[in-house]
mmCIF file of C-alpha atoms in Angstrom:
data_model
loop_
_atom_site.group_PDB
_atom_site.id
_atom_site.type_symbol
_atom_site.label_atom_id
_atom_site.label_comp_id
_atom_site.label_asym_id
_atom_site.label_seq_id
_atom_site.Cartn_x
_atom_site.Cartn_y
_atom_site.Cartn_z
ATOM 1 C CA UNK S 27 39.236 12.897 11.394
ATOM 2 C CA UNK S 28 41.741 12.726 14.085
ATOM 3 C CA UNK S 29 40.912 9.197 14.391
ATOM 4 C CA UNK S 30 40.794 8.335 10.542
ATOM 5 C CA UNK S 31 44.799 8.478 11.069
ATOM 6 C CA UNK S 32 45.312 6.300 14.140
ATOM 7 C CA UNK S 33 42.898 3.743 12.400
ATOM 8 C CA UNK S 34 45.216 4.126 8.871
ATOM 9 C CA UNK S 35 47.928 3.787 10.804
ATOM 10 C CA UNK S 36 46.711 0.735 12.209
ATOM 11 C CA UNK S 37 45.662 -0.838 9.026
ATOM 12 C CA UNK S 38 48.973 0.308 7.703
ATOM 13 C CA UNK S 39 50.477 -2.539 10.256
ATOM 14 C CA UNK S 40 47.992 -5.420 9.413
ATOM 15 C CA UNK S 41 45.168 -4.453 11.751
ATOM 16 C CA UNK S 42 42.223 -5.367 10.252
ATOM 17 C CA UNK S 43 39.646 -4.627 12.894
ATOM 18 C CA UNK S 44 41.319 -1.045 12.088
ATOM 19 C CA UNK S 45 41.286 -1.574 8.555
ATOM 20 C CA UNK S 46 36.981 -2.297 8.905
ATOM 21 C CA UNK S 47 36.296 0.811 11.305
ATOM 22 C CA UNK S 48 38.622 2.977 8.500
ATOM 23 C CA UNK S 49 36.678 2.161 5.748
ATOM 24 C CA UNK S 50 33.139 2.171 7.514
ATOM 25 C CA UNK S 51 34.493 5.949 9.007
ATOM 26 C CA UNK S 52 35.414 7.287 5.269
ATOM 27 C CA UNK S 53 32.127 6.234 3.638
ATOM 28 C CA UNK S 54 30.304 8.928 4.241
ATOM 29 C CA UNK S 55 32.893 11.190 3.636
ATOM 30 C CA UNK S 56 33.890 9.611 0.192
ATOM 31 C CA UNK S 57 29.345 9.370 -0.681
ATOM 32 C CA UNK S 58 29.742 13.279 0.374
ATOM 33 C CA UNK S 59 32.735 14.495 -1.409
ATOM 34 C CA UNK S 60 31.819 11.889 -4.796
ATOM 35 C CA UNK S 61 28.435 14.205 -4.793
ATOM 36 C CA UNK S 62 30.749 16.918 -6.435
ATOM 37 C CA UNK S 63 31.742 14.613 -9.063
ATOM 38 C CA UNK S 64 29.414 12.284 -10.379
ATOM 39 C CA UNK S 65 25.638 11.886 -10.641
ATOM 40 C CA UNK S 66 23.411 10.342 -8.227
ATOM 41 C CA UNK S 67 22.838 7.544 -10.493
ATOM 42 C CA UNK S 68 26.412 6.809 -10.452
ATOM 43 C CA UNK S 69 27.597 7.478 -6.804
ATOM 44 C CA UNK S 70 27.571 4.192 -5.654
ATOM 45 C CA UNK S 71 29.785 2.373 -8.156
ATOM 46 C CA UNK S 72 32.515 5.612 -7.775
ATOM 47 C CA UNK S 73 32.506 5.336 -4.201
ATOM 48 C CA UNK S 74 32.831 1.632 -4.988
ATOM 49 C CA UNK S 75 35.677 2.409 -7.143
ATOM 50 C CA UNK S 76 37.528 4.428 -4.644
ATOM 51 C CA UNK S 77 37.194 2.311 -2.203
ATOM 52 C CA UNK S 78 39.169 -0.406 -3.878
ATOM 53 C CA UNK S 79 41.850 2.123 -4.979
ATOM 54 C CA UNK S 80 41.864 3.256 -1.320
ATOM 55 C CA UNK S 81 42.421 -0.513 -0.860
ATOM 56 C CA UNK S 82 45.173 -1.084 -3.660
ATOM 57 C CA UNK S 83 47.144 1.849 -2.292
ATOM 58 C CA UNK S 84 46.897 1.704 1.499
ATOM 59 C CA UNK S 85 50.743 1.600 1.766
ATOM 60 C CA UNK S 86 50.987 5.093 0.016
ATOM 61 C CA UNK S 87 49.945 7.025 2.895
ATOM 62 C CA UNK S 88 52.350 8.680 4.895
ATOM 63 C CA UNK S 89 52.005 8.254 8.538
ATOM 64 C CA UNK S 90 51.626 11.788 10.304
ATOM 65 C CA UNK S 91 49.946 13.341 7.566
ATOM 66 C CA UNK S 92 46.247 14.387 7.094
ATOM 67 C CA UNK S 93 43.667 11.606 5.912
ATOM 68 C CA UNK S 94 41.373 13.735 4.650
ATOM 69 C CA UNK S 95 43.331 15.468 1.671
ATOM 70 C CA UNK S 96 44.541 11.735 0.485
ATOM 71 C CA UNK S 97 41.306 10.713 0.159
ATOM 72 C CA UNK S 98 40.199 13.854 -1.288
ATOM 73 C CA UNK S 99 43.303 13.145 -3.527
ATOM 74 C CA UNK S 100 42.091 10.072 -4.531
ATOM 75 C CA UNK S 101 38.712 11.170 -5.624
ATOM 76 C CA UNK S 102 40.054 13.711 -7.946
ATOM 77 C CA UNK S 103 41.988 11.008 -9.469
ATOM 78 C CA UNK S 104 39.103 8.569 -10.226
ATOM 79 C CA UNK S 105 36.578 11.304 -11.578
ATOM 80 C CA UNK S 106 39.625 11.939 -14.110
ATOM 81 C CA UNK S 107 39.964 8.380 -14.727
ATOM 82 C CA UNK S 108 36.016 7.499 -14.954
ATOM 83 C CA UNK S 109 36.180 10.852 -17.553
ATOM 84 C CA UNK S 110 39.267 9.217 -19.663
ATOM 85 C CA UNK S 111 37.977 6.012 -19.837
ATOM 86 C CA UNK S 112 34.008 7.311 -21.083
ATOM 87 C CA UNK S 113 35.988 9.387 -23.733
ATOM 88 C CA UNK S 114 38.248 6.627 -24.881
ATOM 89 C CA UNK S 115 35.079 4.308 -24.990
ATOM 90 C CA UNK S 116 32.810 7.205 -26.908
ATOM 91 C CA UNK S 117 35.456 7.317 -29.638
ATOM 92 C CA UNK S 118 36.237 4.001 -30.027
ATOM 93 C CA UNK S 119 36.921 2.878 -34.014
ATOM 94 C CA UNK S 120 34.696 1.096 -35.981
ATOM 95 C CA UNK S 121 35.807 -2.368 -37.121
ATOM 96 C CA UNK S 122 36.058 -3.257 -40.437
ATOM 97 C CA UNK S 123 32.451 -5.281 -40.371
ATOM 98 C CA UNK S 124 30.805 -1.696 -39.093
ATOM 99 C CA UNK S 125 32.445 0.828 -41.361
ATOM 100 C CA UNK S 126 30.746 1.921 -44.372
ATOM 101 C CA UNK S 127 31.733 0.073 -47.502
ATOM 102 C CA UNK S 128 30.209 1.292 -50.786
ATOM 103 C CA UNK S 129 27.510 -1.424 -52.376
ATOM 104 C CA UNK S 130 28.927 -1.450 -55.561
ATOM 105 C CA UNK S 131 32.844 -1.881 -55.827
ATOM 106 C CA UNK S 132 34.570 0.905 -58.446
ATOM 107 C CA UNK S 133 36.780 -0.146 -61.131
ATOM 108 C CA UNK S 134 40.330 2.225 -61.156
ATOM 109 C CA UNK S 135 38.491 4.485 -63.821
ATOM 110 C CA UNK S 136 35.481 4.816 -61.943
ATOM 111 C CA UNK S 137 36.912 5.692 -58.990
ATOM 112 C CA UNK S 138 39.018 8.262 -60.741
ATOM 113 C CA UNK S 139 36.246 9.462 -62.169
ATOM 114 C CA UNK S 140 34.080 10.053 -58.974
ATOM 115 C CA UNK S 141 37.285 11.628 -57.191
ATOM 116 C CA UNK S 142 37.739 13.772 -59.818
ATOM 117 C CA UNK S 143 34.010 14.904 -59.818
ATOM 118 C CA UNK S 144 34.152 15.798 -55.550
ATOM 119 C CA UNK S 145 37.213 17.693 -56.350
ATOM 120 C CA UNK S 146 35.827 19.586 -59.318
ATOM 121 C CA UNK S 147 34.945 22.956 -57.180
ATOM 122 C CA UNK S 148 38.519 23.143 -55.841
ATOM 123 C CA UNK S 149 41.494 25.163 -57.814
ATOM 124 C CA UNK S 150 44.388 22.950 -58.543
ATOM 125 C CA UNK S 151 45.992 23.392 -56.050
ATOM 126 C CA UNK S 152 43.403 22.784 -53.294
ATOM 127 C CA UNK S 153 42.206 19.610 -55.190
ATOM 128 C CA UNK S 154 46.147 18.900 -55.210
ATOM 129 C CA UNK S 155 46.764 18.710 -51.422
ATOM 130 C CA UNK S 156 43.435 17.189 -51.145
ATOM 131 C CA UNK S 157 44.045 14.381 -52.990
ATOM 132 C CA UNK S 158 47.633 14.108 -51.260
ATOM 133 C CA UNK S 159 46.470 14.250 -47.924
ATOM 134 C CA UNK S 160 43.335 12.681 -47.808
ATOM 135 C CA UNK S 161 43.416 9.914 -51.105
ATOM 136 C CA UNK S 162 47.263 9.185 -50.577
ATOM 137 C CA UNK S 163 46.957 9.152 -47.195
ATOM 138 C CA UNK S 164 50.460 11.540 -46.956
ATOM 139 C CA UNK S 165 51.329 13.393 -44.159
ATOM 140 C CA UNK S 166 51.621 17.276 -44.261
ATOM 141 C CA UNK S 167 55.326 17.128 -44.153
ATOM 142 C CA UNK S 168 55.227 14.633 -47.035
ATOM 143 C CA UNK S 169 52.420 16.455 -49.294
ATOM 144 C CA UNK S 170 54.532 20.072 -48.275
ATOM 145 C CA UNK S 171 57.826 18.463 -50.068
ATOM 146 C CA UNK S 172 55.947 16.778 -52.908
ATOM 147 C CA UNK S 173 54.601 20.454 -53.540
ATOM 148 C CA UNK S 174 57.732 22.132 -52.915
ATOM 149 C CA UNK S 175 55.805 24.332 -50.110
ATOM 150 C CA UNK S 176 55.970 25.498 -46.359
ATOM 151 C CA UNK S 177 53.869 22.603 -44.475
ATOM 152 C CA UNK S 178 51.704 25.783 -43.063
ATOM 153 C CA UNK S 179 50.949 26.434 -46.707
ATOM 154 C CA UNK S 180 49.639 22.436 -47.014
ATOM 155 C CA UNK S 181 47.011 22.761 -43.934
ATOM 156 C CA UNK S 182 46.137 25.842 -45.116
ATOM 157 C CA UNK S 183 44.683 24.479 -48.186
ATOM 158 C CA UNK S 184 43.392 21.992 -46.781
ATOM 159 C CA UNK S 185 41.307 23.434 -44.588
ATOM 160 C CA UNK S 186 40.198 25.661 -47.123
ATOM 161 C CA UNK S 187 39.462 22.897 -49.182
ATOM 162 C CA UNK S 188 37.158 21.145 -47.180
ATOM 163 C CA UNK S 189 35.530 24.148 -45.895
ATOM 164 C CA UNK S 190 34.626 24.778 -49.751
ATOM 165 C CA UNK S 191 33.547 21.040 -50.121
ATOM 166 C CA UNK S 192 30.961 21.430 -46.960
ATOM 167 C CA UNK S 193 29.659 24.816 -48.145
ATOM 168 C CA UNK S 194 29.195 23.051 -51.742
ATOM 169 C CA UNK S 195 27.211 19.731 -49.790
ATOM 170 C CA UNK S 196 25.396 22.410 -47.744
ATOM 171 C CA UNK S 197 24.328 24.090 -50.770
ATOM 172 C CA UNK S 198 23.157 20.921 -52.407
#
């Protein structure tokens, strides 16, 4: 490990025989280490991906200093990464073209009509906030001075609200 620093350093000045013994010394370290973080399946395209990071930030190692917690540093940071980016993609919007539309358009009356049927098992003022927060599209802050109440009292209701609406869809 020793010698993982002399050949960083070297890289570090433009050596690139250096540069190819570094990387060809860290492999197995980085295949051993990525073990802890990804499945077999995917070990070879993280190790990939660290090695190009180790390549895109070569100059941010500090001459004197251990390899072997950089690296390890730099591992962390790309399981994190890999885990943000197949969270971001997993919860990705729909577009317009996917999202459900309802077959038959509703005319104003209709539509009033339907709402007012969903909201039916609510008291007024669950149905109220409801309708404020979800139809309107208001914020809690809004729908709180609309009601004249606290904007605890708003999510309150709310949640109440739809927990009464799932229990009724359960039920049904």
């Amino acid at each position: 490990m020793n010698d993982w620093q002399v050949l960083l350093e070297r890289a570090q000045q433009g050596d690139k025989q250096a540069y190819s013994a570094f990387l060809s010394a860290i492999l197995p370290f980085l295949r051993m280490r990525a073990r802890r973080y990804v499945p077999a399946q995917h070990l070879d395209d993280f190790v990939q991906e660290t090695l190009l990071t180790v390549h895109r930030i070569l100059h941010t190692y500090q001459v004197g200093l251990p390899v072997e917690p950089w690296l390890s540093g730099i591992l962390r940071h790309k399981y994190f990464e890999s885990r943000r980016q197949l969270a971001a993609n997993e919860h990705q919007s729909l577009s317009d073209e996917d999202s459900w539309q309802p077959s038959v358009p509703l005319d104003e009356d209709e539509q009033y009509q339907a709402v007012s049927h969903l909201l039916a098992p609510l008291n007024a003022a669950q149905a109220q906030v409801l309708y404020a927060t979800k139809v309107e599209e208001l914020s809690i802050d809004e729908t709180a001075n609309l009601m004249q109440r606290s904007s605890s009292w708003v999510k309150v209701n709310v949640f109440r609200a739809i927990q009464l609406l799932r229990s009724e869809l359960n039920e049904k």
